[in-house]
PDB file of C-alpha atoms in Angstrom:
ATOM      1  CA  MET A   1      38.079 -11.925   0.563  1.00  0.00           C
ATOM      2  CA  GLN A   2      35.892 -11.219  -2.445  1.00  0.00           C
ATOM      3  CA  GLU A   3      34.883  -7.571  -2.742  1.00  0.00           C
ATOM      4  CA  GLY A   4      31.194  -6.937  -2.173  1.00  0.00           C
ATOM      5  CA  ALA A   5      30.610 -10.379  -0.677  1.00  0.00           C
ATOM      6  CA  ILE A   6      29.721  -9.346   2.876  1.00  0.00           C
ATOM      7  CA  PRO A   7      26.255  -7.888   2.137  1.00  0.00           C
ATOM      8  CA  ALA A   8      25.353 -11.064   0.238  1.00  0.00           C
ATOM      9  CA  LEU A   9      26.685 -13.219   3.076  1.00  0.00           C
ATOM     10  CA  LEU A  10      24.605 -11.247   5.585  1.00  0.00           C
ATOM     11  CA  ALA A  11      21.514 -11.837   3.452  1.00  0.00           C
ATOM     12  CA  MET A  12      22.311 -15.546   3.140  1.00  0.00           C
ATOM     13  CA  ALA A  13      22.921 -15.863   6.898  1.00  0.00           C
ATOM     14  CA  PHE A  14      19.534 -14.251   7.577  1.00  0.00           C
ATOM     15  CA  ARG A  15      17.890 -16.587   5.064  1.00  0.00           C
ATOM     16  CA  ALA A  16      19.547 -19.654   6.604  1.00  0.00           C
ATOM     17  CA  VAL A  17      18.412 -18.615  10.084  1.00  0.00           C
ATOM     18  CA  MET A  18      14.854 -17.950   8.950  1.00  0.00           C
ATOM     19  CA  ASP A  19      14.655 -21.240   7.028  1.00  0.00           C
ATOM     20  CA  ARG A  20      15.756 -23.138  10.135  1.00  0.00           C
ATOM     21  CA  VAL A  21      13.367 -21.216  12.390  1.00  0.00           C
ATOM     22  CA  HIS A  22      10.415 -21.850  10.082  1.00  0.00           C
ATOM     23  CA  GLU A  23      11.241 -25.559   9.875  1.00  0.00           C
ATOM     24  CA  GLN A  24      11.280 -25.646  13.679  1.00  0.00           C
ATOM     25  CA  LEU A  25       8.021 -23.697  13.911  1.00  0.00           C
ATOM     26  CA  ALA A  26       6.323 -26.053  11.463  1.00  0.00           C
ATOM     27  CA  GLY A  27       7.442 -28.996  13.595  1.00  0.00           C
ATOM     28  CA  GLU A  28       5.798 -27.344  16.599  1.00  0.00           C
ATOM     29  CA  GLY A  29       2.446 -26.856  14.885  1.00  0.00           C
ATOM     30  CA  PHE A  30       2.949 -23.385  13.429  1.00  0.00           C
ATOM     31  CA  THR A  31       2.619 -24.705   9.883  1.00  0.00           C
ATOM     32  CA  ASP A  32       0.738 -21.642   8.654  1.00  0.00           C
ATOM     33  CA  VAL A  33       3.378 -19.003   9.490  1.00  0.00           C
ATOM     34  CA  ARG A  34       5.265 -17.411   6.614  1.00  0.00           C
ATOM     35  CA  PRO A  35       8.392 -15.233   6.839  1.00  0.00           C
ATOM     36  CA  ALA A  36       6.351 -12.100   6.041  1.00  0.00           C
ATOM     37  CA  HIS A  37       4.289 -12.753   9.160  1.00  0.00           C
ATOM     38  CA  GLY A  38       7.400 -12.407  11.307  1.00  0.00           C
ATOM     39  CA  PHE A  39       7.765  -8.763  10.289  1.00  0.00           C
ATOM     40  CA  VAL A  40       4.161  -8.161  11.399  1.00  0.00           C
ATOM     41  CA  PHE A  41       4.751  -9.962  14.690  1.00  0.00           C
ATOM     42  CA  GLN A  42       7.943  -8.017  15.317  1.00  0.00           C
ATOM     43  CA  TYR A  43       6.177  -4.694  14.760  1.00  0.00           C
ATOM     44  CA  LEU A  44       3.150  -5.605  16.872  1.00  0.00           C
ATOM     45  CA  SER A  45       5.384  -6.825  19.699  1.00  0.00           C
ATOM     46  CA  THR A  46       6.677  -3.271  20.105  1.00  0.00           C
ATOM     47  CA  HIS A  47       3.501  -1.453  18.957  1.00  0.00           C
ATOM     48  CA  PRO A  48       0.754  -3.398  20.732  1.00  0.00           C
ATOM     49  CA  ALA A  49      -2.131  -1.285  19.412  1.00  0.00           C
ATOM     50  CA  ALA A  50      -1.250  -0.536  15.798  1.00  0.00           C
ATOM     51  CA  THR A  51      -3.683   0.237  13.022  1.00  0.00           C
ATOM     52  CA  ALA A  52      -3.520  -1.446   9.633  1.00  0.00           C
ATOM     53  CA  VAL A  53      -2.372   1.893   8.187  1.00  0.00           C
ATOM     54  CA  GLU A  54       0.562   2.047  10.631  1.00  0.00           C
ATOM     55  CA  LEU A  55       1.415  -1.567   9.923  1.00  0.00           C
ATOM     56  CA  GLY A  56       1.319  -0.935   6.177  1.00  0.00           C
ATOM     57  CA  GLU A  57       3.573   2.106   6.534  1.00  0.00           C
ATOM     58  CA  HIS A  58       6.064   0.071   8.534  1.00  0.00           C
ATOM     59  CA  LEU A  59       6.052  -2.812   6.049  1.00  0.00           C
ATOM     60  CA  GLY A  60       6.161  -0.532   3.025  1.00  0.00           C
ATOM     61  CA  ILE A  61       2.888  -1.852   1.602  1.00  0.00           C
ATOM     62  CA  THR A  62      -0.496  -0.332   0.862  1.00  0.00           C
ATOM     63  CA  LYS A  63      -3.253  -0.136   3.423  1.00  0.00           C
ATOM     64  CA  GLN A  64      -5.203  -2.687   1.377  1.00  0.00           C
ATOM     65  CA  ALA A  65      -2.303  -5.149   1.418  1.00  0.00           C
ATOM     66  CA  ALA A  66      -1.880  -4.619   5.171  1.00  0.00           C
ATOM     67  CA  VAL A  67      -5.590  -5.287   5.725  1.00  0.00           C
ATOM     68  CA  GLN A  68      -5.313  -8.517   3.714  1.00  0.00           C
ATOM     69  CA  LEU A  69      -2.305  -9.584   5.777  1.00  0.00           C
ATOM     70  CA  VAL A  70      -4.151  -8.796   9.013  1.00  0.00           C
ATOM     71  CA  ASP A  71      -7.216 -10.710   7.757  1.00  0.00           C
ATOM     72  CA  GLU A  72      -5.011 -13.731   7.083  1.00  0.00           C
ATOM     73  CA  LEU A  73      -3.350 -13.585  10.512  1.00  0.00           C
ATOM     74  CA  ASP A  74      -6.726 -13.031  12.189  1.00  0.00           C
ATOM     75  CA  ARG A  75      -8.197 -16.129  10.520  1.00  0.00           C
ATOM     76  CA  ARG A  76      -5.183 -18.132  11.693  1.00  0.00           C
ATOM     77  CA  GLY A  77      -5.538 -16.923  15.282  1.00  0.00           C
ATOM     78  CA  TYR A  78      -2.336 -14.875  15.570  1.00  0.00           C
ATOM     79  CA  VAL A  79      -3.873 -11.397  15.798  1.00  0.00           C
ATOM     80  CA  GLU A  80      -7.203  -9.855  16.637  1.00  0.00           C
ATOM     81  CA  ARG A  81      -8.863  -6.556  15.916  1.00  0.00           C
ATOM     82  CA  ARG A  82      -9.988  -4.390  18.803  1.00  0.00           C
ATOM     83  CA  PRO A  83     -11.742  -1.034  19.041  1.00  0.00           C
ATOM     84  CA  HIS A  84      -9.367   1.906  18.745  1.00  0.00           C
ATOM     85  CA  PRO A  85      -9.030   3.604  22.154  1.00  0.00           C
ATOM     86  CA  HIS A  86      -9.382   7.127  20.703  1.00  0.00           C
ATOM     87  CA  ASP A  87     -11.059   6.786  17.290  1.00  0.00           C
ATOM     88  CA  ARG A  88     -14.423   5.031  17.161  1.00  0.00           C
ATOM     89  CA  ARG A  89     -14.170   4.655  13.370  1.00  0.00           C
ATOM     90  CA  SER A  90     -10.884   2.772  13.535  1.00  0.00           C
ATOM     91  CA  ARG A  91      -9.676  -0.561  14.868  1.00  0.00           C
ATOM     92  CA  VAL A  92      -6.309  -1.637  16.167  1.00  0.00           C
ATOM     93  CA  VAL A  93      -4.517  -4.917  15.629  1.00  0.00           C
ATOM     94  CA  ALA A  94      -3.083  -6.819  18.576  1.00  0.00           C
ATOM     95  CA  LEU A  95      -1.307 -10.135  19.005  1.00  0.00           C
ATOM     96  CA  THR A  96      -3.295 -12.998  20.504  1.00  0.00           C
ATOM     97  CA  PRO A  97      -1.822 -15.492  22.969  1.00  0.00           C
ATOM     98  CA  ARG A  98      -1.044 -17.735  19.946  1.00  0.00           C
ATOM     99  CA  GLY A  99       0.816 -14.842  18.301  1.00  0.00           C
ATOM    100  CA  TRP A 100       2.830 -14.160  21.460  1.00  0.00           C
ATOM    101  CA  HIS A 101       3.601 -17.882  21.811  1.00  0.00           C
ATOM    102  CA  CYS A 102       4.929 -17.948  18.242  1.00  0.00           C
ATOM    103  CA  ILE A 103       7.138 -14.940  18.992  1.00  0.00           C
ATOM    104  CA  ARG A 104       8.537 -16.636  22.111  1.00  0.00           C
ATOM    105  CA  ARG A 105       9.363 -19.743  20.082  1.00  0.00           C
ATOM    106  CA  VAL A 106      11.154 -17.651  17.437  1.00  0.00           C
ATOM    107  CA  VAL A 107      13.212 -15.820  20.069  1.00  0.00           C
ATOM    108  CA  GLU A 108      14.126 -19.155  21.653  1.00  0.00           C
ATOM    109  CA  ALA A 109      15.153 -20.524  18.246  1.00  0.00           C
ATOM    110  CA  TRP A 110      17.264 -17.432  17.520  1.00  0.00           C
ATOM    111  CA  THR A 111      18.909 -17.790  20.925  1.00  0.00           C
ATOM    112  CA  GLY A 112      19.698 -21.429  20.180  1.00  0.00           C
ATOM    113  CA  ILE A 113      21.260 -20.498  16.859  1.00  0.00           C
ATOM    114  CA  GLU A 114      23.367 -17.799  18.521  1.00  0.00           C
ATOM    115  CA  GLN A 115      24.545 -20.380  21.065  1.00  0.00           C
ATOM    116  CA  GLU A 116      25.572 -22.678  18.197  1.00  0.00           C
ATOM    117  CA  TRP A 117      27.451 -19.807  16.586  1.00  0.00           C
ATOM    118  CA  ALA A 118      29.227 -19.082  19.882  1.00  0.00           C
ATOM    119  CA  ARG A 119      30.370 -22.711  19.980  1.00  0.00           C
ATOM    120  CA  LEU A 120      31.558 -22.460  16.355  1.00  0.00           C
ATOM    121  CA  ILE A 121      33.502 -19.196  16.502  1.00  0.00           C
ATOM    122  CA  GLY A 122      33.733 -18.455  20.230  1.00  0.00           C
ATOM    123  CA  THR A 123      31.770 -16.201  22.522  1.00  0.00           C
ATOM    124  CA  GLU A 124      34.170 -13.280  22.212  1.00  0.00           C
ATOM    125  CA  ARG A 125      34.207 -13.335  18.402  1.00  0.00           C
ATOM    126  CA  LEU A 126      30.403 -13.516  18.353  1.00  0.00           C
ATOM    127  CA  ARG A 127      30.198 -10.532  20.728  1.00  0.00           C
ATOM    128  CA  GLU A 128      32.631  -8.644  18.478  1.00  0.00           C
ATOM    129  CA  LEU A 129      30.559  -9.591  15.421  1.00  0.00           C
ATOM    130  CA  HIS A 130      27.467  -8.249  17.154  1.00  0.00           C
ATOM    131  CA  ASP A 131      29.179  -4.989  18.040  1.00  0.00           C
ATOM    132  CA  ASP A 132      30.634  -4.657  14.549  1.00  0.00           C
ATOM    133  CA  LEU A 133      27.235  -5.224  12.938  1.00  0.00           C
ATOM    134  CA  VAL A 134      25.697  -2.551  15.162  1.00  0.00           C
ATOM    135  CA  THR A 135      28.465  -0.136  14.147  1.00  0.00           C
ATOM    136  CA  LEU A 136      28.094  -0.945  10.443  1.00  0.00           C
ATOM    137  CA  THR A 137      24.301  -0.717  10.535  1.00  0.00           C
ATOM    138  CA  ASP A 138      24.402   2.636  12.349  1.00  0.00           C
ATOM    139  CA  HIS A 139      26.959   3.991   9.891  1.00  0.00           C
ATOM    140  CA  THR A 140      25.265   2.698   6.742  1.00  0.00           C
ATOM    141  CA  GLY A 141      21.871   3.898   7.981  1.00  0.00           C
ATOM    142  CA  ASP A 142      23.315   7.380   8.562  1.00  0.00           C
ATOM    143  CA  GLY A 143      22.581   7.111  12.273  1.00  0.00           C
ATOM    144  CA  ARG A 144      18.844   6.483  11.712  1.00  0.00           C
ATOM    145  CA  ARG A 145      17.172   3.478  13.259  1.00  0.00           C
ATOM    146  CA  VAL A 146      16.923   0.867  10.518  1.00  0.00           C
ATOM    147  CA  PRO A 147      13.559  -0.896  10.747  1.00  0.00           C
ATOM    148  CA  LEU A 148      13.341  -4.656  10.517  1.00  0.00           C
ATOM    149  CA  ARG A 149      11.052  -5.108   7.541  1.00  0.00           C
ATOM    150  CA  PRO A 150      10.989  -7.046   4.309  1.00  0.00           C
ATOM    151  CA  VAL A 151      12.726  -5.814   1.224  1.00  0.00           C
ATOM    152  CA  TRP A 152       9.929  -6.166  -1.306  1.00  0.00           C
TER     153      TRP A 152
END
């Protein structure tokens, strides 16, 4: 085994998965979704009333860049802006039915890929890989929750 190869292999595996998922999405009519959008969708799926500032903080981008990203997703029908429930000056961003449908398709694609992997290496080895990755991520992240966001 080549020293230092595992982090690169993890990155390449993620890239291969995302390339396949985006090819599948494009074939299903989601031709306007980019990988960066997935990080927005993931955040909004667990924070259903986030502001652009919160989204920008999560993604590690400026508020202005987050607003541009939200504008783009709004024009494409994946998110919508709503009045903030507690701050009349602010608005929150929420997924639309199209956004939720895209998320469901991604999860289904990921599940299909995991099923392929189970056939390739076996269910038990895949379960062990999962558990090992959780252990390694927890250790390397010093016990902090590691957010799923792009590395800009």
